Amino acid sequence: MGSQSCPSKLPLLDFSKPESTKSGSSEWESLKSQVREALEEYGCFEACFDKIPSDLLKAVFRSMDEVFELPLESKLQNVSEKPYHGYVGQHAQVPLYESLGIDEVMVAERVEAFANTMWPQGNPTFRKTIESYAEKLSELEKTVRKMIAESFGLEKYIDEQLNSTNYLLRFSKYNGPNTPDTEIGLSPHTDKNLVTILHQNQVEGLELQTKDGSWIKFQPSTPNSFIVMISESFTAWLNDRLSATCHRVMMSGNEARYSLGLFSYPKDGSIIEVPEEMVDEEHPLLFRPFHYEEFLSFYYTKAGQAAPSALRAFCGM
Ligand SMILES: O=C(O)CCC(=O)C(=O)O
Ligand SMILES: [Fe+2]
């Protein structure tokens, strides 16, 4: 098991109904149980979310095109003190892959700084497009986290967690291998943050691993579909009641794949601590309280990379 990819479907959840993001409505309650069920089985699901109009999605992809067309020396200016938050590319292990990040994308000055770094004359269209996309999509992210918290009886903690969240927006490009073979775009991994929401152009390649080790090739059901995945820091908060999904990108053909990832993560200084409600005889405490930024740094050390689970190696009991 594990080496074969078989096309299959992830659950598709509809967040487009007007009441679906209104806490307490019958749509909310019904979606909440679908979210819980999907995450228990897959650690992720496909969300249909029409609050981001198709014009905005088109503008986002145009903006991404503009970024990737810049000369390498401009893209290399996208630096961050945090690992994997700035430019990543030109790696022998994943030669098809290149990506850039806007950290704290909900802060207008950060988007402006990114735009001014890439285009010294400024780029107001880029700024407006990205701010609007991130703002709308972060609503979906918050809705999902609230639903999960409610479904585990953790609602009293969630506002504080939401208020101490940052968002990283990453643009990724995967060139087609231009060979008859399928080649690695991005190596298998689980994300370390809280929740990840991915969106892509029409070129497929994302694969998600199921509990039995086989791979689902993600095929978006609609142009406004998004993959919502829970990541390791969030599963730690839940004392491992849900698991993060291992995923990878496999590329074939000659068309480039573009994807956007919105990654929520705890602000520096905030502590992830398993709530007492998640611990009982059947579910002993698995993780010590930890700082996300320290976990992320550990993950990129030799020991973190070698560990079968960086999370357990870092803060497992
Ligand atoms: O391109 C994708 O769809 C996946 C990107 C990803 O997994 C990541 O950046 O962590
Ligand atoms: Fe990922």
JSON list of C-alpha atoms in Angstrom, two decimals, residues 130-317:
[
{"chain": "A", "resi": 130, "resn": "ILE", "atom": "CA", "xyz": [-4.66, 39.89, -2.39]},
{"chain": "A", "resi": 131, "resn": "GLU", "atom": "CA", "xyz": [-6.16, 41.74, 0.57]},
{"chain": "A", "resi": 132, "resn": "SER", "atom": "CA", "xyz": [-9.66, 40.98, -0.57]},
{"chain": "A", "resi": 133, "resn": "TYR", "atom": "CA", "xyz": [-8.91, 37.29, -1.24]},
{"chain": "A", "resi": 134, "resn": "ALA", "atom": "CA", "xyz": [-7.21, 36.76, 2.13]},
{"chain": "A", "resi": 135, "resn": "GLU", "atom": "CA", "xyz": [-9.91, 38.59, 4.04]},
{"chain": "A", "resi": 136, "resn": "LYS", "atom": "CA", "xyz": [-12.75, 36.57, 2.53]},
{"chain": "A", "resi": 137, "resn": "LEU", "atom": "CA", "xyz": [-10.97, 33.23, 2.74]},
{"chain": "A", "resi": 138, "resn": "SER", "atom": "CA", "xyz": [-9.94, 33.75, 6.37]},
{"chain": "A", "resi": 139, "resn": "GLU", "atom": "CA", "xyz": [-13.67, 33.88, 7.16]},
{"chain": "A", "resi": 140, "resn": "LEU", "atom": "CA", "xyz": [-13.99, 30.31, 5.91]},
{"chain": "A", "resi": 141, "resn": "GLU", "atom": "CA", "xyz": [-10.96, 29.30, 7.96]},
{"chain": "A", "resi": 142, "resn": "LYS", "atom": "CA", "xyz": [-12.44, 30.82, 11.13]},
{"chain": "A", "resi": 143, "resn": "THR", "atom": "CA", "xyz": [-15.80, 29.21, 10.49]},
{"chain": "A", "resi": 144, "resn": "VAL", "atom": "CA", "xyz": [-14.21, 25.79, 10.22]},
{"chain": "A", "resi": 145, "resn": "ARG", "atom": "CA", "xyz": [-12.16, 26.23, 13.40]},
{"chain": "A", "resi": 146, "resn": "LYS", "atom": "CA", "xyz": [-15.24, 27.45, 15.29]},
{"chain": "A", "resi": 147, "resn": "MET", "atom": "CA", "xyz": [-17.25, 24.47, 14.10]},
{"chain": "A", "resi": 148, "resn": "ILE", "atom": "CA", "xyz": [-14.59, 22.01, 15.21]},
{"chain": "A", "resi": 149, "resn": "ALA", "atom": "CA", "xyz": [-14.20, 23.72, 18.58]},
{"chain": "A", "resi": 150, "resn": "GLU", "atom": "CA", "xyz": [-17.98, 23.58, 19.13]},
{"chain": "A", "resi": 151, "resn": "SER", "atom": "CA", "xyz": [-18.18, 19.98, 18.10]},
{"chain": "A", "resi": 152, "resn": "PHE", "atom": "CA", "xyz": [-15.60, 19.08, 20.78]},
{"chain": "A", "resi": 153, "resn": "GLY", "atom": "CA", "xyz": [-17.20, 21.32, 23.43]},
{"chain": "A", "resi": 154, "resn": "LEU", "atom": "CA", "xyz": [-14.27, 23.78, 23.30]},
{"chain": "A", "resi": 155, "resn": "GLU", "atom": "CA", "xyz": [-16.20, 26.90, 22.29]},
{"chain": "A", "resi": 156, "resn": "LYS", "atom": "CA", "xyz": [-15.11, 28.85, 25.36]},
{"chain": "A", "resi": 157, "resn": "TYR", "atom": "CA", "xyz": [-11.51, 28.81, 24.11]},
{"chain": "A", "resi": 158, "resn": "ILE", "atom": "CA", "xyz": [-12.00, 29.57, 20.47]},
{"chain": "A", "resi": 159, "resn": "ASP", "atom": "CA", "xyz": [-12.35, 33.35, 20.39]},
{"chain": "A", "resi": 160, "resn": "GLU", "atom": "CA", "xyz": [-9.05, 33.78, 22.17]},
{"chain": "A", "resi": 161, "resn": "GLN", "atom": "CA", "xyz": [-7.40, 31.36, 19.74]},
{"chain": "A", "resi": 162, "resn": "LEU", "atom": "CA", "xyz": [-8.89, 33.12, 16.71]},
{"chain": "A", "resi": 163, "resn": "ASN", "atom": "CA", "xyz": [-7.72, 36.48, 18.05]},
{"chain": "A", "resi": 164, "resn": "SER", "atom": "CA", "xyz": [-4.15, 35.27, 18.37]},
{"chain": "A", "resi": 165, "resn": "THR", "atom": "CA", "xyz": [-3.89, 33.91, 14.83]},
{"chain": "A", "resi": 166, "resn": "ASN", "atom": "CA", "xyz": [-1.72, 35.06, 11.96]},
{"chain": "A", "resi": 167, "resn": "TYR", "atom": "CA", "xyz": [-2.12, 34.12, 8.33]},
{"chain": "A", "resi": 168, "resn": "LEU", "atom": "CA", "xyz": [0.56, 33.30, 5.79]},
{"chain": "A", "resi": 169, "resn": "LEU", "atom": "CA", "xyz": [-0.44, 33.37, 2.12]},
{"chain": "A", "resi": 170, "resn": "ARG", "atom": "CA", "xyz": [1.80, 31.30, -0.19]},
{"chain": "A", "resi": 171, "resn": "PHE", "atom": "CA", "xyz": [1.84, 31.36, -3.97]},
{"chain": "A", "resi": 172, "resn": "SER", "atom": "CA", "xyz": [3.20, 28.16, -5.49]},
{"chain": "A", "resi": 173, "resn": "LYS", "atom": "CA", "xyz": [4.06, 27.28, -9.05]},
{"chain": "A", "resi": 174, "resn": "TYR", "atom": "CA", "xyz": [4.88, 23.80, -10.31]},
{"chain": "A", "resi": 175, "resn": "ASN", "atom": "CA", "xyz": [6.23, 23.52, -13.82]},
{"chain": "A", "resi": 176, "resn": "GLY", "atom": "CA", "xyz": [5.06, 20.58, -15.91]},
{"chain": "A", "resi": 177, "resn": "PRO", "atom": "CA", "xyz": [7.88, 18.01, -16.17]},
{"chain": "A", "resi": 178, "resn": "ASN", "atom": "CA", "xyz": [7.57, 17.93, -19.98]},
{"chain": "A", "resi": 179, "resn": "THR", "atom": "CA", "xyz": [8.33, 14.22, -19.98]},
{"chain": "A", "resi": 180, "resn": "PRO", "atom": "CA", "xyz": [6.03, 11.21, -20.36]},
{"chain": "A", "resi": 181, "resn": "ASP", "atom": "CA", "xyz": [6.54, 10.50, -16.64]},
{"chain": "A", "resi": 182, "resn": "THR", "atom": "CA", "xyz": [4.86, 11.78, -13.51]},
{"chain": "A", "resi": 183, "resn": "GLU", "atom": "CA", "xyz": [7.37, 13.61, -11.34]},
{"chain": "A", "resi": 184, "resn": "ILE", "atom": "CA", "xyz": [7.44, 14.95, -7.82]},
{"chain": "A", "resi": 185, "resn": "GLY", "atom": "CA", "xyz": [6.23, 18.54, -7.45]},
{"chain": "A", "resi": 186, "resn": "LEU", "atom": "CA", "xyz": [6.28, 18.75, -3.66]},
{"chain": "A", "resi": 187, "resn": "SER", "atom": "CA", "xyz": [7.39, 15.95, -1.33]},
{"chain": "A", "resi": 188, "resn": "PRO", "atom": "CA", "xyz": [4.90, 14.24, 1.00]},
{"chain": "A", "resi": 189, "resn": "HIS", "atom": "CA", "xyz": [4.42, 16.19, 4.24]},
{"chain": "A", "resi": 190, "resn": "THR", "atom": "CA", "xyz": [1.90, 17.29, 6.84]},
{"chain": "A", "resi": 191, "resn": "ASP", "atom": "CA", "xyz": [1.57, 21.01, 7.49]},
{"chain": "A", "resi": 192, "resn": "LYS", "atom": "CA", "xyz": [2.69, 22.25, 10.91]},
{"chain": "A", "resi": 193, "resn": "ASN", "atom": "CA", "xyz": [0.32, 25.21, 11.35]},
{"chain": "A", "resi": 194, "resn": "LEU", "atom": "CA", "xyz": [-3.35, 25.24, 12.48]},
{"chain": "A", "resi": 195, "resn": "VAL", "atom": "CA", "xyz": [-5.51, 25.04, 9.35]},
{"chain": "A", "resi": 196, "resn": "THR", "atom": "CA", "xyz": [-4.53, 25.22, 5.67]},
{"chain": "A", "resi": 197, "resn": "ILE", "atom": "CA", "xyz": [-6.83, 26.21, 2.82]},
{"chain": "A", "resi": 198, "resn": "LEU", "atom": "CA", "xyz": [-5.62, 25.47, -0.70]},
{"chain": "A", "resi": 199, "resn": "HIS", "atom": "CA", "xyz": [-6.92, 26.66, -4.04]},
{"chain": "A", "resi": 200, "resn": "GLN", "atom": "CA", "xyz": [-5.50, 25.84, -7.47]},
{"chain": "A", "resi": 201, "resn": "ASN", "atom": "CA", "xyz": [-5.81, 26.55, -11.18]},
{"chain": "A", "resi": 202, "resn": "GLN", "atom": "CA", "xyz": [-7.17, 23.93, -13.59]},
{"chain": "A", "resi": 203, "resn": "VAL", "atom": "CA", "xyz": [-3.96, 21.87, -13.57]},
{"chain": "A", "resi": 204, "resn": "GLU", "atom": "CA", "xyz": [-4.21, 18.95, -11.16]},
{"chain": "A", "resi": 205, "resn": "GLY", "atom": "CA", "xyz": [-1.46, 17.38, -9.10]},
{"chain": "A", "resi": 206, "resn": "LEU", "atom": "CA", "xyz": [-2.39, 17.57, -5.41]},
{"chain": "A", "resi": 207, "resn": "GLU", "atom": "CA", "xyz": [-2.68, 14.15, -3.75]},
{"chain": "A", "resi": 208, "resn": "LEU", "atom": "CA", "xyz": [-3.92, 13.38, -0.25]},
{"chain": "A", "resi": 209, "resn": "GLN", "atom": "CA", "xyz": [-3.11, 10.26, 1.71]},
{"chain": "A", "resi": 210, "resn": "THR", "atom": "CA", "xyz": [-5.92, 8.27, 3.29]},
{"chain": "A", "resi": 211, "resn": "LYS", "atom": "CA", "xyz": [-5.75, 6.30, 6.54]},
{"chain": "A", "resi": 212, "resn": "ASP", "atom": "CA", "xyz": [-4.95, 3.07, 4.66]},
{"chain": "A", "resi": 213, "resn": "GLY", "atom": "CA", "xyz": [-1.93, 4.70, 2.99]},
{"chain": "A", "resi": 214, "resn": "SER", "atom": "CA", "xyz": [-3.37, 5.09, -0.52]},
{"chain": "A", "resi": 215, "resn": "TRP", "atom": "CA", "xyz": [-3.43, 8.45, -2.33]},
{"chain": "A", "resi": 216, "resn": "ILE", "atom": "CA", "xyz": [-6.46, 10.40, -3.51]},
{"chain": "A", "resi": 217, "resn": "LYS", "atom": "CA", "xyz": [-5.83, 12.59, -6.56]},
{"chain": "A", "resi": 218, "resn": "PHE", "atom": "CA", "xyz": [-7.67, 15.82, -5.88]},
{"chain": "A", "resi": 219, "resn": "GLN", "atom": "CA", "xyz": [-9.97, 16.87, -8.71]},
{"chain": "A", "resi": 220, "resn": "PRO", "atom": "CA", "xyz": [-11.81, 20.10, -7.88]},
{"chain": "A", "resi": 221, "resn": "SER", "atom": "CA", "xyz": [-15.57, 19.75, -8.33]},
{"chain": "A", "resi": 222, "resn": "THR", "atom": "CA", "xyz": [-16.12, 23.43, -9.14]},
{"chain": "A", "resi": 223, "resn": "PRO", "atom": "CA", "xyz": [-13.92, 26.45, -9.98]},
{"chain": "A", "resi": 224, "resn": "ASN", "atom": "CA", "xyz": [-14.73, 27.86, -6.54]},
{"chain": "A", "resi": 225, "resn": "SER", "atom": "CA", "xyz": [-13.68, 24.85, -4.56]},
{"chain": "A", "resi": 226, "resn": "PHE", "atom": "CA", "xyz": [-11.05, 24.88, -1.87]},
{"chain": "A", "resi": 227, "resn": "ILE", "atom": "CA", "xyz": [-9.32, 22.15, 0.09]},
{"chain": "A", "resi": 228, "resn": "VAL", "atom": "CA", "xyz": [-9.54, 22.67, 3.85]},
{"chain": "A", "resi": 229, "resn": "MET", "atom": "CA", "xyz": [-6.97, 20.68, 5.83]},
{"chain": "A", "resi": 230, "resn": "ILE", "atom": "CA", "xyz": [-6.25, 20.60, 9.52]},
{"chain": "A", "resi": 231, "resn": "SER", "atom": "CA", "xyz": [-2.58, 20.78, 10.36]},
{"chain": "A", "resi": 232, "resn": "GLU", "atom": "CA", "xyz": [-0.42, 19.50, 13.19]},
{"chain": "A", "resi": 233, "resn": "SER", "atom": "CA", "xyz": [-0.63, 22.37, 15.69]},
{"chain": "A", "resi": 234, "resn": "PHE", "atom": "CA", "xyz": [-4.40, 22.19, 15.59]},
{"chain": "A", "resi": 235, "resn": "THR", "atom": "CA", "xyz": [-4.44, 18.42, 16.02]},
{"chain": "A", "resi": 236, "resn": "ALA", "atom": "CA", "xyz": [-2.09, 18.89, 19.00]},
{"chain": "A", "resi": 237, "resn": "TRP", "atom": "CA", "xyz": [-4.59, 21.32, 20.57]},
{"chain": "A", "resi": 238, "resn": "LEU", "atom": "CA", "xyz": [-7.25, 18.60, 20.11]},
{"chain": "A", "resi": 239, "resn": "ASN", "atom": "CA", "xyz": [-4.95, 16.09, 21.85]},
{"chain": "A", "resi": 240, "resn": "ASP", "atom": "CA", "xyz": [-4.82, 14.13, 18.59]},
{"chain": "A", "resi": 241, "resn": "ARG", "atom": "CA", "xyz": [-8.59, 13.53, 18.31]},
{"chain": "A", "resi": 242, "resn": "LEU", "atom": "CA", "xyz": [-8.21, 14.46, 14.63]},
{"chain": "A", "resi": 243, "resn": "SER", "atom": "CA", "xyz": [-5.19, 13.87, 12.41]},
{"chain": "A", "resi": 244, "resn": "ALA", "atom": "CA", "xyz": [-3.43, 16.04, 9.86]},
{"chain": "A", "resi": 245, "resn": "THR", "atom": "CA", "xyz": [-3.41, 14.72, 6.29]},
{"chain": "A", "resi": 246, "resn": "CYS", "atom": "CA", "xyz": [-0.18, 13.83, 4.54]},
{"chain": "A", "resi": 247, "resn": "HIS", "atom": "CA", "xyz": [-0.17, 15.38, 1.08]},
{"chain": "A", "resi": 248, "resn": "ARG", "atom": "CA", "xyz": [2.12, 15.84, -1.93]},
{"chain": "A", "resi": 249, "resn": "VAL", "atom": "CA", "xyz": [2.08, 17.28, -5.42]},
{"chain": "A", "resi": 250, "resn": "MET", "atom": "CA", "xyz": [2.75, 15.01, -8.43]},
{"chain": "A", "resi": 251, "resn": "MET", "atom": "CA", "xyz": [3.14, 16.66, -11.82]},
{"chain": "A", "resi": 252, "resn": "SER", "atom": "CA", "xyz": [2.70, 15.37, -15.35]},
{"chain": "A", "resi": 253, "resn": "GLY", "atom": "CA", "xyz": [2.34, 16.97, -18.78]},
{"chain": "A", "resi": 254, "resn": "ASN", "atom": "CA", "xyz": [3.70, 20.35, -19.71]},
{"chain": "A", "resi": 255, "resn": "GLU", "atom": "CA", "xyz": [1.27, 22.83, -18.18]},
{"chain": "A", "resi": 256, "resn": "ALA", "atom": "CA", "xyz": [2.22, 24.70, -15.00]},
{"chain": "A", "resi": 257, "resn": "ARG", "atom": "CA", "xyz": [0.12, 24.28, -11.88]},
{"chain": "A", "resi": 258, "resn": "TYR", "atom": "CA", "xyz": [-0.49, 27.32, -9.69]},
{"chain": "A", "resi": 259, "resn": "SER", "atom": "CA", "xyz": [-1.79, 27.05, -6.15]},
{"chain": "A", "resi": 260, "resn": "LEU", "atom": "CA", "xyz": [-2.51, 29.37, -3.26]},
{"chain": "A", "resi": 261, "resn": "GLY", "atom": "CA", "xyz": [-2.28, 28.32, 0.34]},
{"chain": "A", "resi": 262, "resn": "LEU", "atom": "CA", "xyz": [-3.71, 30.26, 3.25]},
{"chain": "A", "resi": 263, "resn": "PHE", "atom": "CA", "xyz": [-2.05, 28.99, 6.43]},
{"chain": "A", "resi": 264, "resn": "SER", "atom": "CA", "xyz": [-3.34, 30.02, 9.86]},
{"chain": "A", "resi": 265, "resn": "TYR", "atom": "CA", "xyz": [-0.82, 29.80, 12.68]},
{"chain": "A", "resi": 266, "resn": "PRO", "atom": "CA", "xyz": [-0.58, 31.02, 16.30]},
{"chain": "A", "resi": 267, "resn": "LYS", "atom": "CA", "xyz": [1.01, 34.43, 16.79]},
{"chain": "A", "resi": 268, "resn": "ASP", "atom": "CA", "xyz": [4.48, 34.48, 18.34]},
{"chain": "A", "resi": 269, "resn": "GLY", "atom": "CA", "xyz": [4.23, 34.21, 22.10]},
{"chain": "A", "resi": 270, "resn": "SER", "atom": "CA", "xyz": [0.88, 32.45, 22.22]},
{"chain": "A", "resi": 271, "resn": "ILE", "atom": "CA", "xyz": [0.86, 28.98, 23.72]},
{"chain": "A", "resi": 272, "resn": "ILE", "atom": "CA", "xyz": [-0.86, 25.90, 22.36]},
{"chain": "A", "resi": 273, "resn": "GLU", "atom": "CA", "xyz": [-2.12, 23.96, 25.33]},
{"chain": "A", "resi": 274, "resn": "VAL", "atom": "CA", "xyz": [-4.45, 20.95, 25.26]},
{"chain": "A", "resi": 275, "resn": "PRO", "atom": "CA", "xyz": [-7.70, 21.98, 27.04]},
{"chain": "A", "resi": 276, "resn": "GLU", "atom": "CA", "xyz": [-8.64, 19.80, 30.02]},
{"chain": "A", "resi": 277, "resn": "GLU", "atom": "CA", "xyz": [-11.84, 18.77, 28.20]},
{"chain": "A", "resi": 278, "resn": "MET", "atom": "CA", "xyz": [-9.69, 16.82, 25.72]},
{"chain": "A", "resi": 279, "resn": "VAL", "atom": "CA", "xyz": [-8.06, 14.68, 28.41]},
{"chain": "A", "resi": 280, "resn": "ASP", "atom": "CA", "xyz": [-9.62, 11.69, 30.16]},
{"chain": "A", "resi": 281, "resn": "GLU", "atom": "CA", "xyz": [-8.80, 8.06, 30.92]},
{"chain": "A", "resi": 282, "resn": "GLU", "atom": "CA", "xyz": [-9.37, 7.04, 27.33]},
{"chain": "A", "resi": 283, "resn": "HIS", "atom": "CA", "xyz": [-7.42, 10.04, 26.01]},
{"chain": "A", "resi": 284, "resn": "PRO", "atom": "CA", "xyz": [-4.32, 10.68, 28.12]},
{"chain": "A", "resi": 285, "resn": "LEU", "atom": "CA", "xyz": [-2.52, 13.98, 27.62]},
{"chain": "A", "resi": 286, "resn": "LEU", "atom": "CA", "xyz": [-0.19, 13.61, 24.61]},
{"chain": "A", "resi": 287, "resn": "PHE", "atom": "CA", "xyz": [1.46, 17.03, 24.27]},
{"chain": "A", "resi": 288, "resn": "ARG", "atom": "CA", "xyz": [3.13, 19.54, 26.54]},
{"chain": "A", "resi": 289, "resn": "PRO", "atom": "CA", "xyz": [2.17, 23.21, 26.03]},
{"chain": "A", "resi": 290, "resn": "PHE", "atom": "CA", "xyz": [4.31, 24.71, 23.28]},
{"chain": "A", "resi": 291, "resn": "HIS", "atom": "CA", "xyz": [5.02, 27.80, 21.19]},
{"chain": "A", "resi": 292, "resn": "TYR", "atom": "CA", "xyz": [4.36, 27.34, 17.47]},
{"chain": "A", "resi": 293, "resn": "GLU", "atom": "CA", "xyz": [7.39, 29.39, 16.42]},
{"chain": "A", "resi": 294, "resn": "GLU", "atom": "CA", "xyz": [9.65, 27.07, 18.45]},
{"chain": "A", "resi": 295, "resn": "PHE", "atom": "CA", "xyz": [8.00, 23.98, 16.98]},
{"chain": "A", "resi": 296, "resn": "LEU", "atom": "CA", "xyz": [8.50, 25.35, 13.46]},
{"chain": "A", "resi": 297, "resn": "SER", "atom": "CA", "xyz": [12.18, 26.06, 14.12]},
{"chain": "A", "resi": 298, "resn": "PHE", "atom": "CA", "xyz": [12.61, 22.56, 15.53]},
{"chain": "A", "resi": 299, "resn": "TYR", "atom": "CA", "xyz": [10.94, 21.03, 12.47]},
{"chain": "A", "resi": 300, "resn": "TYR", "atom": "CA", "xyz": [13.62, 22.54, 10.23]},
{"chain": "A", "resi": 301, "resn": "THR", "atom": "CA", "xyz": [16.52, 21.20, 12.32]},
{"chain": "A", "resi": 302, "resn": "LYS", "atom": "CA", "xyz": [18.23, 17.90, 11.48]},
{"chain": "A", "resi": 303, "resn": "ALA", "atom": "CA", "xyz": [16.48, 16.19, 14.41]},
{"chain": "A", "resi": 304, "resn": "GLY", "atom": "CA", "xyz": [13.11, 17.63, 13.37]},
{"chain": "A", "resi": 305, "resn": "GLN", "atom": "CA", "xyz": [13.53, 16.45, 9.79]},
{"chain": "A", "resi": 306, "resn": "ALA", "atom": "CA", "xyz": [14.66, 12.98, 10.89]},
{"chain": "A", "resi": 307, "resn": "ALA", "atom": "CA", "xyz": [11.86, 12.40, 13.41]},
{"chain": "A", "resi": 308, "resn": "PRO", "atom": "CA", "xyz": [8.93, 10.23, 12.27]},
{"chain": "A", "resi": 309, "resn": "SER", "atom": "CA", "xyz": [6.73, 12.88, 13.94]},
{"chain": "A", "resi": 310, "resn": "ALA", "atom": "CA", "xyz": [8.36, 16.24, 14.55]},
{"chain": "A", "resi": 311, "resn": "LEU", "atom": "CA", "xyz": [5.44, 17.20, 16.79]},
{"chain": "A", "resi": 312, "resn": "ARG", "atom": "CA", "xyz": [5.86, 14.20, 19.08]},
{"chain": "A", "resi": 313, "resn": "ALA", "atom": "CA", "xyz": [9.64, 14.61, 19.11]},
{"chain": "A", "resi": 314, "resn": "PHE", "atom": "CA", "xyz": [9.21, 18.29, 20.02]},
{"chain": "A", "resi": 315, "resn": "CYS", "atom": "CA", "xyz": [6.45, 18.26, 22.64]},
{"chain": "A", "resi": 316, "resn": "GLY", "atom": "CA", "xyz": [5.16, 14.69, 23.02]},
{"chain": "A", "resi": 317, "resn": "MET", "atom": "CA", "xyz": [4.69, 13.49, 26.62]}
]
